[in-house]
């Protein structure tokens, strides 16, 4: 077991790292100072996405390791070589496909219209949209404008209502 090499001079509490002791000293209102990076420390290597339009092409949004940038490039810009036999969803990274294959079809929530969902909350959202559309069609036949859950429904198309309440066209 590691020893507590850094001891607080006020309460004798021990810490394995100097940084933890310095942060602890703040609680006693004692002066504390975290070590600052020096120019002598090597700079961390970052990996940029080669795709110029990608957000990870910018050095401030670079990824930290080679495996991460390879997977990112495959997922976002590469060919999707692996296909799920159950649902036909395609993947560019084999490990993503394997993970998906383990759970695909194990949780199914089916709408009466035949649409499948893997999450109950997705089905509930879908049912809300469908009920809104059906309600709108019924109301439209009577000449009403329908407001349902902050959405104006016109001709079975859901559009967000602006804050001033005037529908967009």
Short mmCIF file of C-alpha atoms in Angstrom, two decimals:
data_model
loop_
_atom_site.label_atom_id
_atom_site.label_comp_id
_atom_site.label_asym_id
_atom_site.label_seq_id
_atom_site.Cartn_x
_atom_site.Cartn_y
_atom_site.Cartn_z
CA UNK A 1 0.00 0.00 0.00
CA UNK A 2 1.27 3.47 -0.87
CA UNK A 3 2.33 5.72 2.00
CA UNK A 4 1.03 9.21 2.60
CA UNK A 5 4.18 11.17 1.81
CA UNK A 6 2.60 14.63 2.03
CA UNK A 7 1.33 15.62 5.49
CA UNK A 8 -0.81 18.64 6.39
CA UNK A 9 1.01 20.66 9.09
CA UNK A 10 -2.32 21.74 10.65
CA UNK A 11 -4.28 18.50 11.04
CA UNK A 12 -1.63 15.85 10.21
CA UNK A 13 -3.81 14.36 7.48
CA UNK A 14 -1.70 12.48 4.93
CA UNK A 15 -1.88 12.52 1.14
CA UNK A 16 -0.21 10.43 -1.55
CA UNK A 17 0.04 13.35 -3.97
CA UNK A 18 1.28 16.88 -3.36
CA UNK A 19 -1.56 18.33 -5.42
CA UNK A 20 -4.12 16.76 -3.09
CA UNK A 21 -2.34 18.27 -0.07
CA UNK A 22 -2.32 21.70 -1.73
CA UNK A 23 -6.04 21.49 -2.42
CA UNK A 24 -6.62 20.33 1.18
CA UNK A 25 -4.66 23.34 2.53
CA UNK A 26 -7.29 25.62 0.99
CA UNK A 27 -9.73 24.30 3.60
CA UNK A 28 -7.49 25.66 6.35
CA UNK A 29 -7.21 29.03 4.58
CA UNK A 30 -3.48 28.46 4.22
CA UNK A 31 -1.51 29.63 1.21
CA UNK A 32 -1.38 26.97 -1.46
CA UNK A 33 0.20 26.74 -4.85
CA UNK A 34 -0.39 24.19 -7.57
CA UNK A 35 2.55 23.35 -9.76
CA UNK A 36 2.38 25.15 -13.06
CA UNK A 37 3.40 23.53 -16.32
CA UNK A 38 6.89 24.46 -17.29
CA UNK A 39 8.10 24.89 -20.84
CA UNK A 40 10.46 21.98 -20.25
CA UNK A 41 7.56 19.50 -20.11
CA UNK A 42 6.95 17.86 -23.47
CA UNK A 43 3.86 19.03 -25.30
CA UNK A 44 1.09 16.49 -25.63
CA UNK A 45 0.76 15.14 -29.15
CA UNK A 46 -2.66 15.72 -30.69
CA UNK A 47 -4.25 14.19 -33.75
CA UNK A 48 -6.20 16.19 -36.32
CA UNK A 49 -8.84 14.82 -38.63
CA UNK A 50 -7.59 15.13 -42.24
CA UNK A 51 -11.07 16.15 -43.44
CA UNK A 52 -10.93 19.98 -43.74
CA UNK A 53 -14.66 20.46 -43.07
CA UNK A 54 -14.60 18.38 -39.86
CA UNK A 55 -14.67 20.07 -36.43
CA UNK A 56 -11.77 17.84 -35.36
CA UNK A 57 -9.59 19.35 -38.10
CA UNK A 58 -9.21 22.39 -35.83
CA UNK A 59 -6.26 21.97 -33.39
CA UNK A 60 -8.41 23.21 -30.50
CA UNK A 61 -10.79 20.27 -31.11
CA UNK A 62 -8.10 17.67 -31.84
CA UNK A 63 -8.30 14.13 -30.48
CA UNK A 64 -5.74 12.82 -28.03
CA UNK A 65 -4.74 9.43 -29.36
CA UNK A 66 -4.12 7.68 -32.65
CA UNK A 67 -6.78 5.01 -32.11
CA UNK A 68 -9.36 7.70 -31.35
CA UNK A 69 -8.67 9.63 -34.55
CA UNK A 70 -8.71 6.45 -36.63
CA UNK A 71 -12.09 5.42 -35.23
CA UNK A 72 -13.42 8.97 -35.60
CA UNK A 73 -12.38 9.14 -39.24
CA UNK A 74 -13.91 5.74 -39.99
CA UNK A 75 -17.18 6.55 -38.20
CA UNK A 76 -17.68 10.01 -39.65
CA UNK A 77 -15.99 9.92 -43.04
CA UNK A 78 -15.32 6.27 -43.91
CA UNK A 79 -17.13 3.47 -45.67
CA UNK A 80 -19.55 1.46 -43.53
CA UNK A 81 -18.35 -2.08 -44.21
CA UNK A 82 -20.17 -4.03 -41.48
CA UNK A 83 -23.92 -4.59 -41.64
CA UNK A 84 -26.23 -5.94 -38.95
CA UNK A 85 -28.08 -9.00 -40.24
CA UNK A 86 -31.12 -8.27 -38.05
CA UNK A 87 -31.81 -4.58 -38.74
CA UNK A 88 -29.51 -3.73 -41.71
CA UNK A 89 -27.82 -0.90 -39.82
CA UNK A 90 -24.28 -0.33 -41.12
CA UNK A 91 -21.04 0.41 -39.23
CA UNK A 92 -17.59 1.64 -40.21
CA UNK A 93 -15.89 0.36 -37.03
CA UNK A 94 -16.02 -3.37 -36.43
CA UNK A 95 -16.15 -3.02 -32.62
CA UNK A 96 -19.25 -0.79 -32.95
CA UNK A 97 -20.92 -3.42 -35.14
CA UNK A 98 -20.06 -6.20 -32.66
CA UNK A 99 -21.42 -4.22 -29.71
CA UNK A 100 -24.62 -3.44 -31.62
CA UNK A 101 -25.04 -7.07 -32.72
CA UNK A 102 -25.01 -8.27 -29.12
CA UNK A 103 -28.11 -6.24 -28.21
CA UNK A 104 -29.92 -5.78 -31.53
CA UNK A 105 -33.44 -7.12 -31.31
CA UNK A 106 -33.27 -7.92 -27.60
CA UNK A 107 -35.41 -4.92 -26.69
CA UNK A 108 -38.18 -4.13 -29.12
CA UNK A 109 -41.03 -1.71 -28.77
CA UNK A 110 -43.43 -1.86 -31.70
CA UNK A 111 -45.99 0.74 -32.74
CA UNK A 112 -49.30 -0.51 -34.16
CA UNK A 113 -48.15 0.92 -37.51
CA UNK A 114 -45.23 -1.55 -37.54
CA UNK A 115 -42.39 0.87 -36.75
CA UNK A 116 -39.82 -0.65 -34.33
CA UNK A 117 -37.98 1.19 -31.55
CA UNK A 118 -35.20 -0.02 -29.27
CA UNK A 119 -36.10 2.45 -26.50
CA UNK A 120 -39.47 2.96 -24.85
CA UNK A 121 -38.97 6.74 -24.76
CA UNK A 122 -38.53 6.77 -28.55
CA UNK A 123 -41.79 4.88 -29.00
CA UNK A 124 -43.59 7.28 -26.64
CA UNK A 125 -42.30 10.27 -28.62
CA UNK A 126 -43.43 8.61 -31.85
CA UNK A 127 -46.89 7.92 -30.42
CA UNK A 128 -47.16 11.56 -29.39
CA UNK A 129 -46.32 12.71 -32.93
CA UNK A 130 -48.74 10.22 -34.48
CA UNK A 131 -51.56 11.23 -32.13
CA UNK A 132 -50.84 14.90 -32.91
CA UNK A 133 -51.01 14.26 -36.65
CA UNK A 134 -54.23 12.25 -36.36
CA UNK A 135 -55.77 14.92 -34.13
CA UNK A 136 -54.70 17.60 -36.62
CA UNK A 137 -56.25 15.75 -39.54
CA UNK A 138 -59.50 15.42 -37.62
CA UNK A 139 -59.47 19.09 -36.59
CA UNK A 140 -58.44 20.25 -40.07
CA UNK A 141 -61.52 18.61 -41.51
CA UNK A 142 -63.46 20.93 -39.17
CA UNK A 143 -61.33 23.97 -40.14
CA UNK A 144 -59.47 24.34 -36.80
CA UNK A 145 -55.79 25.30 -36.26
CA UNK A 146 -54.27 22.82 -33.87
CA UNK A 147 -51.79 23.65 -31.09
CA UNK A 148 -50.53 20.51 -29.36
CA UNK A 149 -47.58 20.45 -26.92
CA UNK A 150 -46.12 23.66 -28.35
CA UNK A 151 -46.38 22.45 -31.94
CA UNK A 152 -48.60 23.84 -34.68
CA UNK A 153 -49.77 21.06 -36.90
CA UNK A 154 -50.73 21.94 -40.46
CA UNK A 155 -51.42 19.38 -43.18
CA UNK A 156 -49.96 16.58 -41.02
CA UNK A 157 -46.56 18.35 -40.74
CA UNK A 158 -45.28 19.29 -37.28
CA UNK A 159 -43.62 22.71 -37.02
CA UNK A 160 -42.25 24.37 -33.85
CA UNK A 161 -44.24 27.36 -32.62
CA UNK A 162 -42.12 30.53 -32.18
CA UNK A 163 -42.27 32.18 -28.75
CA UNK A 164 -44.59 34.92 -30.03
CA UNK A 165 -47.16 32.22 -30.89
CA UNK A 166 -47.31 32.97 -34.61
CA UNK A 167 -46.88 29.82 -36.70
CA UNK A 168 -44.14 29.67 -39.34
CA UNK A 169 -45.03 28.79 -42.93
#
